Amino acid sequence: MAELAELEDPKTREVNERHGDDHGVNLGKLRSLAKRLKTQQELACRLWETDDTAARLLALLICRPKAFGRDELDAMLRQARTPKVHDWLVNYVVKKNPHVEELRLAWSADPDPVVAGAGWALTTERVAKKPEGLDLAGLLDVIEARMQGAPPRLQWAMNHCLAQIGIEHAGQRARAMEIGERLEVLKDYPTSPGCTSPYAPVWITEMVSRRQGGPAA
């Protein structure tokens, strides 16, 4: 904790706080610290219990993802107060845990929109990497009915899923594009030069175009 306190930088904190993340540690330096510590499950659990955002991010880098139980991960997700902790928990830990599918189904149906967003993030992962058994048309039905009025983090996760379905599955692409065009979610989202817009029709078109133009198309 003392070492993390030394890494605290006011300018970094100012930038992070604009995104809802209350820490001032450069993530590159945090990763270097994690590399030095290597995997330490017990220390990771103690760091998580501090409720400090930088400590929790470090915990997620040095933990053993498969060591957590289902209920433990469910509790951790509900304790994850900031977007970065939430995202790292889902991407670095839950996706590598044997309970991932059980949690995906439970979280997707959760009344808490932040928890539901985690379920949708896991669904997006399956759309891309393991779509067998998913009802893609059914997912599009839910997105069509609920995305436009969803709270921001849930809306973002559903929109990502919409785009991923359109990118990965040619048979669903026209419908995914049509839903995106009609709902206009994130259509006016500010996008830096050289970055792809999160607006689904533009995102889908850009990624499909890249794949078709590449050597592995």
PDB file of C-alpha atoms in Angstrom:
ATOM      1  CA  MET A   1       0.000   0.000   0.000  1.00  0.00           C
ATOM      2  CA  ALA A   2       2.923   2.337   0.749  1.00  0.00           C
ATOM      3  CA  GLU A   3       4.412   1.584  -2.658  1.00  0.00           C
ATOM      4  CA  LEU A   4       1.081   2.285  -4.361  1.00  0.00           C
ATOM      5  CA  ALA A   5       0.849   5.567  -2.453  1.00  0.00           C
ATOM      6  CA  GLU A   6       4.282   6.558  -3.814  1.00  0.00           C
ATOM      7  CA  LEU A   7       3.061   5.900  -7.373  1.00  0.00           C
ATOM      8  CA  GLU A   8       0.086   8.246  -6.883  1.00  0.00           C
ATOM      9  CA  ASP A   9       0.161  11.152  -9.359  1.00  0.00           C
ATOM     10  CA  PRO A  10      -2.348  14.051  -9.082  1.00  0.00           C
ATOM     11  CA  LYS A  11      -2.516  14.595 -12.862  1.00  0.00           C
ATOM     12  CA  THR A  12      -3.190  10.909 -13.500  1.00  0.00           C
ATOM     13  CA  ARG A  13      -5.917  10.981 -10.835  1.00  0.00           C
ATOM     14  CA  GLU A  14      -7.506  14.026 -12.460  1.00  0.00           C
ATOM     15  CA  VAL A  15      -7.709  12.246 -15.831  1.00  0.00           C
ATOM     16  CA  ASN A  16      -9.016   9.004 -14.280  1.00  0.00           C
ATOM     17  CA  GLU A  17     -11.663  10.783 -12.214  1.00  0.00           C
ATOM     18  CA  ARG A  18     -13.237  12.114 -15.413  1.00  0.00           C
ATOM     19  CA  HIS A  19     -14.017   8.459 -16.210  1.00  0.00           C
ATOM     20  CA  GLY A  20     -15.236   7.619 -12.709  1.00  0.00           C
ATOM     21  CA  ASP A  21     -11.991   5.950 -11.575  1.00  0.00           C
ATOM     22  CA  ASP A  22     -10.746   7.256  -8.216  1.00  0.00           C
ATOM     23  CA  HIS A  23      -7.017   6.467  -8.397  1.00  0.00           C
ATOM     24  CA  GLY A  24      -3.893   8.248  -9.591  1.00  0.00           C
ATOM     25  CA  VAL A  25      -1.552   5.352 -10.418  1.00  0.00           C
ATOM     26  CA  ASN A  26      -0.192   5.019 -13.939  1.00  0.00           C
ATOM     27  CA  LEU A  27      -1.393   1.638 -15.228  1.00  0.00           C
ATOM     28  CA  GLY A  28       1.958   0.859 -16.859  1.00  0.00           C
ATOM     29  CA  LYS A  29       3.678   1.269 -13.480  1.00  0.00           C
ATOM     30  CA  LEU A  30       0.944  -0.791 -11.852  1.00  0.00           C
ATOM     31  CA  ARG A  31       1.561  -3.610 -14.334  1.00  0.00           C
ATOM     32  CA  SER A  32       5.317  -3.435 -13.670  1.00  0.00           C
ATOM     33  CA  LEU A  33       4.646  -3.818  -9.946  1.00  0.00           C
ATOM     34  CA  ALA A  34       2.354  -6.787 -10.647  1.00  0.00           C
ATOM     35  CA  LYS A  35       5.041  -8.390 -12.827  1.00  0.00           C
ATOM     36  CA  ARG A  36       7.507  -8.148  -9.965  1.00  0.00           C
ATOM     37  CA  LEU A  37       5.064  -9.573  -7.414  1.00  0.00           C
ATOM     38  CA  LYS A  38       3.905 -12.387  -9.739  1.00  0.00           C
ATOM     39  CA  THR A  39       0.890 -14.520  -8.748  1.00  0.00           C
ATOM     40  CA  GLN A  40       0.036 -14.233  -5.044  1.00  0.00           C
ATOM     41  CA  GLN A  41      -3.550 -15.212  -4.325  1.00  0.00           C
ATOM     42  CA  GLU A  42      -3.475 -14.493  -0.590  1.00  0.00           C
ATOM     43  CA  LEU A  43      -1.981 -11.025  -1.107  1.00  0.00           C
ATOM     44  CA  ALA A  44      -4.515 -10.364  -3.879  1.00  0.00           C
ATOM     45  CA  CYS A  45      -7.393 -11.117  -1.487  1.00  0.00           C
ATOM     46  CA  ARG A  46      -5.920  -8.810   1.167  1.00  0.00           C
ATOM     47  CA  LEU A  47      -5.443  -6.005  -1.362  1.00  0.00           C
ATOM     48  CA  TRP A  48      -9.041  -6.412  -2.543  1.00  0.00           C
ATOM     49  CA  GLU A  49     -10.319  -6.077   1.026  1.00  0.00           C
ATOM     50  CA  THR A  50      -8.732  -2.600   1.361  1.00  0.00           C
ATOM     51  CA  ASP A  51     -11.483  -1.164  -0.904  1.00  0.00           C
ATOM     52  CA  ASP A  52      -8.776   1.025  -2.497  1.00  0.00           C
ATOM     53  CA  THR A  53      -9.121   1.226  -6.282  1.00  0.00           C
ATOM     54  CA  ALA A  54      -5.392   1.034  -7.125  1.00  0.00           C
ATOM     55  CA  ALA A  55      -4.967  -1.861  -4.675  1.00  0.00           C
ATOM     56  CA  ARG A  56      -7.911  -3.692  -6.216  1.00  0.00           C
ATOM     57  CA  LEU A  57      -6.525  -3.244  -9.724  1.00  0.00           C
ATOM     58  CA  LEU A  58      -3.214  -4.682  -8.532  1.00  0.00           C
ATOM     59  CA  ALA A  59      -5.088  -7.551  -6.854  1.00  0.00           C
ATOM     60  CA  LEU A  60      -6.750  -8.435 -10.161  1.00  0.00           C
ATOM     61  CA  LEU A  61      -3.334  -8.609 -11.862  1.00  0.00           C
ATOM     62  CA  ILE A  62      -1.686 -10.908  -9.299  1.00  0.00           C
ATOM     63  CA  CYS A  63      -4.614 -13.171  -8.348  1.00  0.00           C
ATOM     64  CA  ARG A  64      -5.257 -16.711  -9.544  1.00  0.00           C
ATOM     65  CA  PRO A  65      -8.513 -16.381 -11.576  1.00  0.00           C
ATOM     66  CA  LYS A  66      -9.536 -20.031 -11.233  1.00  0.00           C
ATOM     67  CA  ALA A  67      -9.224 -19.945  -7.432  1.00  0.00           C
ATOM     68  CA  PHE A  68     -12.386 -17.881  -6.863  1.00  0.00           C
ATOM     69  CA  GLY A  69     -15.759 -19.463  -6.157  1.00  0.00           C
ATOM     70  CA  ARG A  70     -18.936 -18.407  -7.929  1.00  0.00           C
ATOM     71  CA  ASP A  71     -20.386 -16.522  -4.950  1.00  0.00           C
ATOM     72  CA  GLU A  72     -17.031 -14.860  -4.304  1.00  0.00           C
ATOM     73  CA  LEU A  73     -16.942 -13.424  -7.826  1.00  0.00           C
ATOM     74  CA  ASP A  74     -20.570 -12.347  -7.589  1.00  0.00           C
ATOM     75  CA  ALA A  75     -19.804 -10.436  -4.373  1.00  0.00           C
ATOM     76  CA  MET A  76     -16.648  -8.914  -5.884  1.00  0.00           C
ATOM     77  CA  LEU A  77     -18.549  -7.629  -8.915  1.00  0.00           C
ATOM     78  CA  ARG A  78     -21.113  -5.935  -6.670  1.00  0.00           C
ATOM     79  CA  GLN A  79     -18.268  -4.408  -4.626  1.00  0.00           C
ATOM     80  CA  ALA A  80     -16.467  -3.097  -7.732  1.00  0.00           C
ATOM     81  CA  ARG A  81     -17.325   0.587  -7.434  1.00  0.00           C
ATOM     82  CA  THR A  82     -15.363   1.968 -10.396  1.00  0.00           C
ATOM     83  CA  PRO A  83     -15.499   1.199 -14.141  1.00  0.00           C
ATOM     84  CA  LYS A  84     -11.837   0.103 -14.408  1.00  0.00           C
ATOM     85  CA  VAL A  85     -12.094  -2.351 -11.487  1.00  0.00           C
ATOM     86  CA  HIS A  86     -15.354  -3.677 -12.940  1.00  0.00           C
ATOM     87  CA  ASP A  87     -13.837  -4.149 -16.410  1.00  0.00           C
ATOM     88  CA  TRP A  88     -10.622  -5.771 -15.193  1.00  0.00           C
ATOM     89  CA  LEU A  89     -12.539  -8.121 -12.898  1.00  0.00           C
ATOM     90  CA  VAL A  90     -14.715  -9.297 -15.803  1.00  0.00           C
ATOM     91  CA  ASN A  91     -11.926  -9.485 -18.403  1.00  0.00           C
ATOM     92  CA  TYR A  92      -8.945 -10.702 -16.395  1.00  0.00           C
ATOM     93  CA  VAL A  93     -10.618 -12.915 -13.804  1.00  0.00           C
ATOM     94  CA  VAL A  94     -14.210 -13.950 -14.546  1.00  0.00           C
ATOM     95  CA  LYS A  95     -13.524 -14.886 -18.188  1.00  0.00           C
ATOM     96  CA  LYS A  96     -10.841 -17.336 -16.984  1.00  0.00           C
ATOM     97  CA  ASN A  97     -12.946 -18.809 -14.173  1.00  0.00           C
ATOM     98  CA  PRO A  98     -14.802 -22.154 -14.464  1.00  0.00           C
ATOM     99  CA  HIS A  99     -18.048 -20.478 -13.278  1.00  0.00           C
ATOM    100  CA  VAL A 100     -18.072 -17.991 -16.160  1.00  0.00           C
ATOM    101  CA  GLU A 101     -21.124 -19.367 -17.989  1.00  0.00           C
ATOM    102  CA  GLU A 102     -23.193 -19.680 -14.815  1.00  0.00           C
ATOM    103  CA  LEU A 103     -22.319 -16.091 -13.898  1.00  0.00           C
ATOM    104  CA  ARG A 104     -23.033 -14.855 -17.443  1.00  0.00           C
ATOM    105  CA  LEU A 105     -26.588 -16.163 -17.272  1.00  0.00           C
ATOM    106  CA  ALA A 106     -27.222 -14.936 -13.719  1.00  0.00           C
ATOM    107  CA  TRP A 107     -25.754 -11.477 -14.280  1.00  0.00           C
ATOM    108  CA  SER A 108     -27.508 -10.900 -17.610  1.00  0.00           C
ATOM    109  CA  ALA A 109     -30.855 -11.219 -15.808  1.00  0.00           C
ATOM    110  CA  ASP A 110     -29.851  -9.117 -12.780  1.00  0.00           C
ATOM    111  CA  PRO A 111     -31.938  -6.010 -11.982  1.00  0.00           C
ATOM    112  CA  ASP A 112     -28.784  -3.991 -11.233  1.00  0.00           C
ATOM    113  CA  PRO A 113     -27.791  -2.462 -14.612  1.00  0.00           C
ATOM    114  CA  VAL A 114     -24.069  -2.500 -13.794  1.00  0.00           C
ATOM    115  CA  VAL A 115     -24.220  -6.214 -12.946  1.00  0.00           C
ATOM    116  CA  ALA A 116     -26.319  -6.852 -16.066  1.00  0.00           C
ATOM    117  CA  GLY A 117     -23.669  -5.011 -18.078  1.00  0.00           C
ATOM    118  CA  ALA A 118     -21.098  -7.563 -16.903  1.00  0.00           C
ATOM    119  CA  GLY A 119     -23.406 -10.346 -18.106  1.00  0.00           C
ATOM    120  CA  TRP A 120     -23.650  -8.701 -21.513  1.00  0.00           C
ATOM    121  CA  ALA A 121     -19.865  -8.296 -21.661  1.00  0.00           C
ATOM    122  CA  LEU A 122     -19.513 -12.050 -21.109  1.00  0.00           C
ATOM    123  CA  THR A 123     -22.160 -12.685 -23.765  1.00  0.00           C
ATOM    124  CA  THR A 124     -20.213 -10.531 -26.236  1.00  0.00           C
ATOM    125  CA  GLU A 125     -17.154 -12.691 -25.536  1.00  0.00           C
ATOM    126  CA  ARG A 126     -19.163 -15.813 -26.362  1.00  0.00           C
ATOM    127  CA  VAL A 127     -20.584 -14.223 -29.538  1.00  0.00           C
ATOM    128  CA  ALA A 128     -17.007 -13.754 -30.732  1.00  0.00           C
ATOM    129  CA  LYS A 129     -15.315 -16.917 -29.474  1.00  0.00           C
ATOM    130  CA  LYS A 130     -17.883 -19.594 -28.610  1.00  0.00           C
ATOM    131  CA  PRO A 131     -21.254 -18.834 -30.230  1.00  0.00           C
ATOM    132  CA  GLU A 132     -22.455 -22.452 -30.295  1.00  0.00           C
ATOM    133  CA  GLY A 133     -25.710 -22.697 -28.355  1.00  0.00           C
ATOM    134  CA  LEU A 134     -26.365 -18.953 -28.248  1.00  0.00           C
ATOM    135  CA  ASP A 135     -29.696 -17.690 -29.568  1.00  0.00           C
ATOM    136  CA  LEU A 136     -28.344 -14.781 -31.617  1.00  0.00           C
ATOM    137  CA  ALA A 137     -31.777 -13.782 -32.930  1.00  0.00           C
ATOM    138  CA  GLY A 138     -33.083 -13.798 -29.366  1.00  0.00           C
ATOM    139  CA  LEU A 139     -30.213 -11.586 -28.220  1.00  0.00           C
ATOM    140  CA  LEU A 140     -31.039  -9.140 -31.010  1.00  0.00           C
ATOM    141  CA  ASP A 141     -34.696  -9.162 -29.853  1.00  0.00           C
ATOM    142  CA  VAL A 142     -33.621  -8.115 -26.345  1.00  0.00           C
ATOM    143  CA  ILE A 143     -31.202  -5.481 -27.641  1.00  0.00           C
ATOM    144  CA  GLU A 144     -33.868  -4.077 -29.950  1.00  0.00           C
ATOM    145  CA  ALA A 145     -36.380  -3.808 -27.107  1.00  0.00           C
ATOM    146  CA  ARG A 146     -34.162  -2.566 -24.278  1.00  0.00           C
ATOM    147  CA  MET A 147     -30.929  -0.947 -25.451  1.00  0.00           C
ATOM    148  CA  GLN A 148     -32.218   2.520 -26.267  1.00  0.00           C
ATOM    149  CA  GLY A 149     -33.592   3.129 -22.769  1.00  0.00           C
ATOM    150  CA  ALA A 150     -30.870   1.302 -20.835  1.00  0.00           C
ATOM    151  CA  PRO A 151     -28.582   3.106 -18.314  1.00  0.00           C
ATOM    152  CA  PRO A 152     -25.180   4.103 -19.787  1.00  0.00           C
ATOM    153  CA  ARG A 153     -22.945   1.160 -18.777  1.00  0.00           C
ATOM    154  CA  LEU A 154     -25.587  -1.431 -19.647  1.00  0.00           C
ATOM    155  CA  GLN A 155     -26.338   0.363 -22.907  1.00  0.00           C
ATOM    156  CA  TRP A 156     -22.637   0.369 -23.804  1.00  0.00           C
ATOM    157  CA  ALA A 157     -22.361  -3.390 -23.131  1.00  0.00           C
ATOM    158  CA  MET A 158     -25.503  -4.194 -25.153  1.00  0.00           C
ATOM    159  CA  ASN A 159     -24.276  -2.022 -28.020  1.00  0.00           C
ATOM    160  CA  HIS A 160     -20.950  -3.876 -28.021  1.00  0.00           C
ATOM    161  CA  CYS A 161     -22.836  -7.156 -28.236  1.00  0.00           C
ATOM    162  CA  LEU A 162     -24.943  -5.807 -31.119  1.00  0.00           C
ATOM    163  CA  ALA A 163     -21.822  -4.796 -33.019  1.00  0.00           C
ATOM    164  CA  GLN A 164     -20.092  -8.120 -32.312  1.00  0.00           C
ATOM    165  CA  ILE A 165     -23.063 -10.090 -33.647  1.00  0.00           C
ATOM    166  CA  GLY A 166     -22.979  -8.009 -36.829  1.00  0.00           C
ATOM    167  CA  ILE A 167     -19.215  -8.380 -37.204  1.00  0.00           C
ATOM    168  CA  GLU A 168     -18.959 -12.114 -36.519  1.00  0.00           C
ATOM    169  CA  HIS A 169     -22.169 -13.517 -37.977  1.00  0.00           C
ATOM    170  CA  ALA A 170     -22.982 -12.660 -41.585  1.00  0.00           C
ATOM    171  CA  GLY A 171     -26.466 -14.185 -41.325  1.00  0.00           C
ATOM    172  CA  GLN A 172     -27.438 -11.677 -38.624  1.00  0.00           C
ATOM    173  CA  ARG A 173     -25.498  -8.701 -40.026  1.00  0.00           C
ATOM    174  CA  ALA A 174     -28.315  -6.963 -41.919  1.00  0.00           C
ATOM    175  CA  ARG A 175     -30.623  -7.095 -38.891  1.00  0.00           C
ATOM    176  CA  ALA A 176     -27.877  -5.883 -36.534  1.00  0.00           C
ATOM    177  CA  MET A 177     -27.168  -2.962 -38.881  1.00  0.00           C
ATOM    178  CA  GLU A 178     -30.882  -2.115 -39.121  1.00  0.00           C
ATOM    179  CA  ILE A 179     -31.329  -2.140 -35.342  1.00  0.00           C
ATOM    180  CA  GLY A 180     -28.297   0.096 -34.916  1.00  0.00           C
ATOM    181  CA  GLU A 181     -29.482   2.545 -37.571  1.00  0.00           C
ATOM    182  CA  ARG A 182     -32.996   2.743 -36.148  1.00  0.00           C
ATOM    183  CA  LEU A 183     -32.031   3.127 -32.473  1.00  0.00           C
ATOM    184  CA  GLU A 184     -29.097   5.499 -33.196  1.00  0.00           C
ATOM    185  CA  VAL A 185     -27.416   4.576 -29.888  1.00  0.00           C
ATOM    186  CA  LEU A 186     -23.964   6.264 -29.612  1.00  0.00           C
ATOM    187  CA  LYS A 187     -24.387   7.746 -33.106  1.00  0.00           C
ATOM    188  CA  ASP A 188     -22.967  11.082 -31.944  1.00  0.00           C
ATOM    189  CA  TYR A 189     -20.326   9.644 -29.606  1.00  0.00           C
ATOM    190  CA  PRO A 190     -17.106  11.709 -29.909  1.00  0.00           C
ATOM    191  CA  THR A 191     -14.466   9.571 -31.605  1.00  0.00           C
ATOM    192  CA  SER A 192     -10.776  10.455 -31.825  1.00  0.00           C
ATOM    193  CA  PRO A 193      -9.128  10.514 -35.284  1.00  0.00           C
ATOM    194  CA  GLY A 194      -8.003   7.041 -36.293  1.00  0.00           C
ATOM    195  CA  CYS A 195     -10.411   5.342 -33.878  1.00  0.00           C
ATOM    196  CA  THR A 196     -13.536   3.413 -34.861  1.00  0.00           C
ATOM    197  CA  SER A 197     -16.879   4.870 -33.784  1.00  0.00           C
ATOM    198  CA  PRO A 198     -18.854   2.779 -31.244  1.00  0.00           C
ATOM    199  CA  TYR A 199     -21.993   3.470 -33.323  1.00  0.00           C
ATOM    200  CA  ALA A 200     -22.842  -0.098 -34.345  1.00  0.00           C
ATOM    201  CA  PRO A 201     -23.456   0.361 -38.114  1.00  0.00           C
ATOM    202  CA  VAL A 202     -20.124   2.193 -38.546  1.00  0.00           C
ATOM    203  CA  TRP A 203     -18.306  -0.258 -36.244  1.00  0.00           C
ATOM    204  CA  ILE A 204     -19.667  -3.312 -38.073  1.00  0.00           C
ATOM    205  CA  THR A 205     -18.922  -1.887 -41.523  1.00  0.00           C
ATOM    206  CA  GLU A 206     -15.369  -0.926 -40.557  1.00  0.00           C
ATOM    207  CA  MET A 207     -14.451  -4.278 -38.966  1.00  0.00           C
ATOM    208  CA  VAL A 208     -15.989  -6.375 -41.750  1.00  0.00           C
ATOM    209  CA  SER A 209     -14.174  -4.253 -44.323  1.00  0.00           C
ATOM    210  CA  ARG A 210     -10.841  -4.754 -42.547  1.00  0.00           C
ATOM    211  CA  ARG A 211     -11.313  -8.503 -42.412  1.00  0.00           C
ATOM    212  CA  GLN A 212     -12.294  -8.770 -46.055  1.00  0.00           C
ATOM    213  CA  GLY A 213      -9.275  -6.733 -47.072  1.00  0.00           C
ATOM    214  CA  GLY A 214      -6.831  -8.694 -44.907  1.00  0.00           C
ATOM    215  CA  PRO A 215      -4.891 -11.850 -45.753  1.00  0.00           C
ATOM    216  CA  ALA A 216      -7.111 -14.009 -43.516  1.00  0.00           C
ATOM    217  CA  ALA A 217     -10.395 -12.812 -45.023  1.00  0.00           C
TER     218      ALA A 217
END
